[in-house]
């Protein structure tokens, strides 16, 4: 049974999706992708942690979020022009399941029910990630007090 972002997938869908995965490892400090680069893979983190950062001209790239086991790394592969919206760097050794984005997009075209479930799972991750980025950036660059928004 799946946990994390794939928990909502039906077992047959999950089994088909897993056919497109492979185990990968990244050493601590390695750069997984750069903001604006080509988004051709995505990962489910099995162990370790990854920092997401956002380029802000004239400033050091702030950490937007730290991801850990069970979390989806990468959603930009799902939407044209398939370019990363954040950068990512391994904080510790990372073990992950890697998926080839083009093959998964093709699978979604062939099986619209699987595609629908996968898009919904990714949409929830995107909403959570954008809320976290907004809060983090307001904490870093906003007025003197921290901004917290529990709504949309």
PDB file of N, CA and C in Angstrom, residues 11-57:
ATOM      1  N   UNK A  11      -4.739   0.507  -6.373  1.00  0.00           N
ATOM      2  CA  UNK A  11      -3.650  -0.465  -6.492  1.00  0.00           C
ATOM      3  C   UNK A  11      -3.242  -0.778  -7.933  1.00  0.00           C
ATOM      4  N   UNK A  12      -4.190  -1.003  -8.853  1.00  0.00           N
ATOM      5  CA  UNK A  12      -3.753  -1.267 -10.237  1.00  0.00           C
ATOM      6  C   UNK A  12      -3.013  -0.077 -10.854  1.00  0.00           C
ATOM      7  N   UNK A  13      -3.445   1.144 -10.528  1.00  0.00           N
ATOM      8  CA  UNK A  13      -2.773   2.341 -11.036  1.00  0.00           C
ATOM      9  C   UNK A  13      -1.372   2.451 -10.443  1.00  0.00           C
ATOM     10  N   UNK A  14      -1.275   2.204  -9.149  1.00  0.00           N
ATOM     11  CA  UNK A  14       0.018   2.275  -8.485  1.00  0.00           C
ATOM     12  C   UNK A  14       0.981   1.243  -9.075  1.00  0.00           C
ATOM     13  N   UNK A  15       0.487   0.038  -9.314  1.00  0.00           N
ATOM     14  CA  UNK A  15       1.332  -1.010  -9.893  1.00  0.00           C
ATOM     15  C   UNK A  15       1.844  -0.595 -11.275  1.00  0.00           C
ATOM     16  N   UNK A  16       0.969  -0.035 -12.096  1.00  0.00           N
ATOM     17  CA  UNK A  16       1.397   0.422 -13.438  1.00  0.00           C
ATOM     18  C   UNK A  16       2.423   1.542 -13.335  1.00  0.00           C
ATOM     19  N   UNK A  17       2.181   2.505 -12.436  1.00  0.00           N
ATOM     20  CA  UNK A  17       3.108   3.614 -12.266  1.00  0.00           C
ATOM     21  C   UNK A  17       4.479   3.119 -11.797  1.00  0.00           C
ATOM     22  N   UNK A  18       4.480   2.161 -10.891  1.00  0.00           N
ATOM     23  CA  UNK A  18       5.747   1.658 -10.347  1.00  0.00           C
ATOM     24  C   UNK A  18       6.602   0.963 -11.407  1.00  0.00           C
ATOM     25  N   UNK A  19       5.971   0.515 -12.486  1.00  0.00           N
ATOM     26  CA  UNK A  19       6.736  -0.081 -13.587  1.00  0.00           C
ATOM     27  C   UNK A  19       7.691   0.941 -14.210  1.00  0.00           C
ATOM     28  N   UNK A  20       7.422   2.224 -14.012  1.00  0.00           N
ATOM     29  CA  UNK A  20       8.236   3.289 -14.597  1.00  0.00           C
ATOM     30  C   UNK A  20       9.214   3.891 -13.586  1.00  0.00           C
ATOM     31  N   UNK A  21       9.402   3.217 -12.464  1.00  0.00           N
ATOM     32  CA  UNK A  21      10.297   3.751 -11.435  1.00  0.00           C
ATOM     33  C   UNK A  21      11.590   2.944 -11.368  1.00  0.00           C
ATOM     34  N   UNK A  22      12.594   3.595 -10.804  1.00  0.00           N
ATOM     35  CA  UNK A  22      13.862   2.917 -10.517  1.00  0.00           C
ATOM     36  C   UNK A  22      14.458   3.551  -9.275  1.00  0.00           C
ATOM     37  N   UNK A  23      15.222   2.775  -8.538  1.00  0.00           N
ATOM     38  CA  UNK A  23      15.870   3.254  -7.317  1.00  0.00           C
ATOM     39  C   UNK A  23      17.112   4.084  -7.686  1.00  0.00           C
ATOM     40  N   UNK A  24      17.245   5.273  -7.096  1.00  0.00           N
ATOM     41  CA  UNK A  24      18.423   6.113  -7.317  1.00  0.00           C
ATOM     42  C   UNK A  24      18.942   6.614  -5.977  1.00  0.00           C
ATOM     43  N   UNK A  25      20.195   7.029  -5.983  1.00  0.00           N
ATOM     44  CA  UNK A  25      20.840   7.581  -4.786  1.00  0.00           C
ATOM     45  C   UNK A  25      21.544   8.872  -5.156  1.00  0.00           C
ATOM     46  N   UNK A  26      21.474   9.840  -4.239  1.00  0.00           N
ATOM     47  CA  UNK A  26      22.172  11.112  -4.415  1.00  0.00           C
ATOM     48  C   UNK A  26      23.015  11.372  -3.171  1.00  0.00           C
ATOM     49  N   UNK A  27      24.282  11.704  -3.340  1.00  0.00           N
ATOM     50  CA  UNK A  27      25.103  12.027  -2.170  1.00  0.00           C
ATOM     51  C   UNK A  27      24.714  13.378  -1.571  1.00  0.00           C
ATOM     52  N   UNK A  28      24.994  13.561  -0.298  1.00  0.00           N
ATOM     53  CA  UNK A  28      24.744  14.836   0.366  1.00  0.00           C
ATOM     54  C   UNK A  28      25.451  15.951  -0.402  1.00  0.00           C
ATOM     55  N   UNK A  29      24.762  17.069  -0.551  1.00  0.00           N
ATOM     56  CA  UNK A  29      25.333  18.222  -1.228  1.00  0.00           C
ATOM     57  C   UNK A  29      25.111  18.246  -2.728  1.00  0.00           C
ATOM     58  N   UNK A  30      24.638  17.145  -3.307  1.00  0.00           N
ATOM     59  CA  UNK A  30      24.460  17.141  -4.764  1.00  0.00           C
ATOM     60  C   UNK A  30      23.234  17.960  -5.162  1.00  0.00           C
ATOM     61  N   UNK A  31      23.353  18.606  -6.292  1.00  0.00           N
ATOM     62  CA  UNK A  31      22.283  19.429  -6.850  1.00  0.00           C
ATOM     63  C   UNK A  31      21.438  18.524  -7.735  1.00  0.00           C
ATOM     64  N   UNK A  32      20.148  18.372  -7.421  1.00  0.00           N
ATOM     65  CA  UNK A  32      19.288  17.481  -8.188  1.00  0.00           C
ATOM     66  C   UNK A  32      18.745  18.176  -9.423  1.00  0.00           C
ATOM     67  N   UNK A  33      18.405  19.447  -9.286  1.00  0.00           N
ATOM     68  CA  UNK A  33      17.977  20.235 -10.439  1.00  0.00           C
ATOM     69  C   UNK A  33      18.026  21.708 -10.091  1.00  0.00           C
ATOM     70  N   UNK A  34      18.052  22.529 -11.154  1.00  0.00           N
ATOM     71  CA  UNK A  34      18.109  23.985 -11.027  1.00  0.00           C
ATOM     72  C   UNK A  34      16.803  24.602 -11.493  1.00  0.00           C
ATOM     73  N   UNK A  35      16.376  25.652 -10.833  1.00  0.00           N
ATOM     74  CA  UNK A  35      15.191  26.396 -11.246  1.00  0.00           C
ATOM     75  C   UNK A  35      15.347  26.806 -12.710  1.00  0.00           C
ATOM     76  N   UNK A  36      14.313  26.550 -13.510  1.00  0.00           N
ATOM     77  CA  UNK A  36      14.338  26.878 -14.928  1.00  0.00           C
ATOM     78  C   UNK A  36      14.855  25.764 -15.811  1.00  0.00           C
ATOM     79  N   UNK A  37      15.487  24.742 -15.214  1.00  0.00           N
ATOM     80  CA  UNK A  37      15.987  23.615 -15.998  1.00  0.00           C
ATOM     81  C   UNK A  37      14.862  22.712 -16.473  1.00  0.00           C
ATOM     82  N   UNK A  38      15.205  21.797 -17.342  1.00  0.00           N
ATOM     83  CA  UNK A  38      14.227  20.875 -17.932  1.00  0.00           C
ATOM     84  C   UNK A  38      13.752  19.856 -16.895  1.00  0.00           C
ATOM     85  N   UNK A  39      12.443  19.788 -16.688  1.00  0.00           N
ATOM     86  CA  UNK A  39      11.844  18.877 -15.709  1.00  0.00           C
ATOM     87  C   UNK A  39      11.471  17.577 -16.408  1.00  0.00           C
ATOM     88  N   UNK A  40      12.386  16.605 -16.394  1.00  0.00           N
ATOM     89  CA  UNK A  40      12.142  15.360 -17.108  1.00  0.00           C
ATOM     90  C   UNK A  40      12.053  14.138 -16.201  1.00  0.00           C
ATOM     91  N   UNK A  41      12.126  14.354 -14.885  1.00  0.00           N
ATOM     92  CA  UNK A  41      11.980  13.279 -13.908  1.00  0.00           C
ATOM     93  C   UNK A  41      11.237  13.813 -12.694  1.00  0.00           C
ATOM     94  N   UNK A  42      10.773  12.912 -11.866  1.00  0.00           N
ATOM     95  CA  UNK A  42      10.313  13.265 -10.536  1.00  0.00           C
ATOM     96  C   UNK A  42      10.636  12.099  -9.614  1.00  0.00           C
ATOM     97  N   UNK A  43      10.576  12.339  -8.314  1.00  0.00           N
ATOM     98  CA  UNK A  43      11.032  11.361  -7.347  1.00  0.00           C
ATOM     99  C   UNK A  43      10.068  11.266  -6.166  1.00  0.00           C
ATOM    100  N   UNK A  44      10.028  10.101  -5.553  1.00  0.00           N
ATOM    101  CA  UNK A  44       9.445   9.918  -4.237  1.00  0.00           C
ATOM    102  C   UNK A  44      10.634   9.618  -3.332  1.00  0.00           C
ATOM    103  N   UNK A  45      10.852  10.466  -2.351  1.00  0.00           N
ATOM    104  CA  UNK A  45      11.996  10.309  -1.450  1.00  0.00           C
ATOM    105  C   UNK A  45      11.752   9.126  -0.519  1.00  0.00           C
ATOM    106  N   UNK A  46      12.707   8.218  -0.462  1.00  0.00           N
ATOM    107  CA  UNK A  46      12.623   7.062   0.437  1.00  0.00           C
ATOM    108  C   UNK A  46      13.358   7.331   1.742  1.00  0.00           C
ATOM    109  N   UNK A  47      14.529   7.969   1.651  1.00  0.00           N
ATOM    110  CA  UNK A  47      15.287   8.344   2.848  1.00  0.00           C
ATOM    111  C   UNK A  47      16.131   9.566   2.522  1.00  0.00           C
ATOM    112  N   UNK A  48      16.470  10.317   3.571  1.00  0.00           N
ATOM    113  CA  UNK A  48      17.257  11.526   3.396  1.00  0.00           C
ATOM    114  C   UNK A  48      16.369  12.752   3.302  1.00  0.00           C
ATOM    115  N   UNK A  49      17.003  13.891   3.007  1.00  0.00           N
ATOM    116  CA  UNK A  49      16.249  15.136   2.912  1.00  0.00           C
ATOM    117  C   UNK A  49      16.804  16.014   1.794  1.00  0.00           C
ATOM    118  N   UNK A  50      15.892  16.808   1.219  1.00  0.00           N
ATOM    119  CA  UNK A  50      16.207  17.675   0.086  1.00  0.00           C
ATOM    120  C   UNK A  50      15.652  19.062   0.376  1.00  0.00           C
ATOM    121  N   UNK A  51      16.475  20.088   0.167  1.00  0.00           N
ATOM    122  CA  UNK A  51      16.028  21.470   0.291  1.00  0.00           C
ATOM    123  C   UNK A  51      15.555  21.981  -1.065  1.00  0.00           C
ATOM    124  N   UNK A  52      14.407  22.670  -1.060  1.00  0.00           N
ATOM    125  CA  UNK A  52      13.934  23.392  -2.235  1.00  0.00           C
ATOM    126  C   UNK A  52      14.273  24.855  -2.046  1.00  0.00           C
ATOM    127  N   UNK A  53      14.764  25.502  -3.089  1.00  0.00           N
ATOM    128  CA  UNK A  53      15.117  26.920  -3.008  1.00  0.00           C
ATOM    129  C   UNK A  53      14.533  27.652  -4.201  1.00  0.00           C
ATOM    130  N   UNK A  54      14.444  28.975  -4.059  1.00  0.00           N
ATOM    131  CA  UNK A  54      13.840  29.824  -5.078  1.00  0.00           C
ATOM    132  C   UNK A  54      14.809  30.958  -5.391  1.00  0.00           C
ATOM    133  N   UNK A  55      15.088  31.175  -6.670  1.00  0.00           N
ATOM    134  CA  UNK A  55      15.989  32.254  -7.079  1.00  0.00           C
ATOM    135  C   UNK A  55      15.285  33.600  -6.907  1.00  0.00           C
ATOM    136  N   UNK A  56      15.944  34.499  -6.194  1.00  0.00           N
ATOM    137  CA  UNK A  56      15.456  35.872  -6.045  1.00  0.00           C
ATOM    138  C   UNK A  56      16.610  36.782  -6.465  1.00  0.00           C
ATOM    139  N   UNK A  57      16.449  37.529  -7.556  1.00  0.00           N
ATOM    140  CA  UNK A  57      17.547  38.356  -8.055  1.00  0.00           C
ATOM    141  C   UNK A  57      18.120  39.267  -6.966  1.00  0.00           C
TER     142      UNK A  57
END
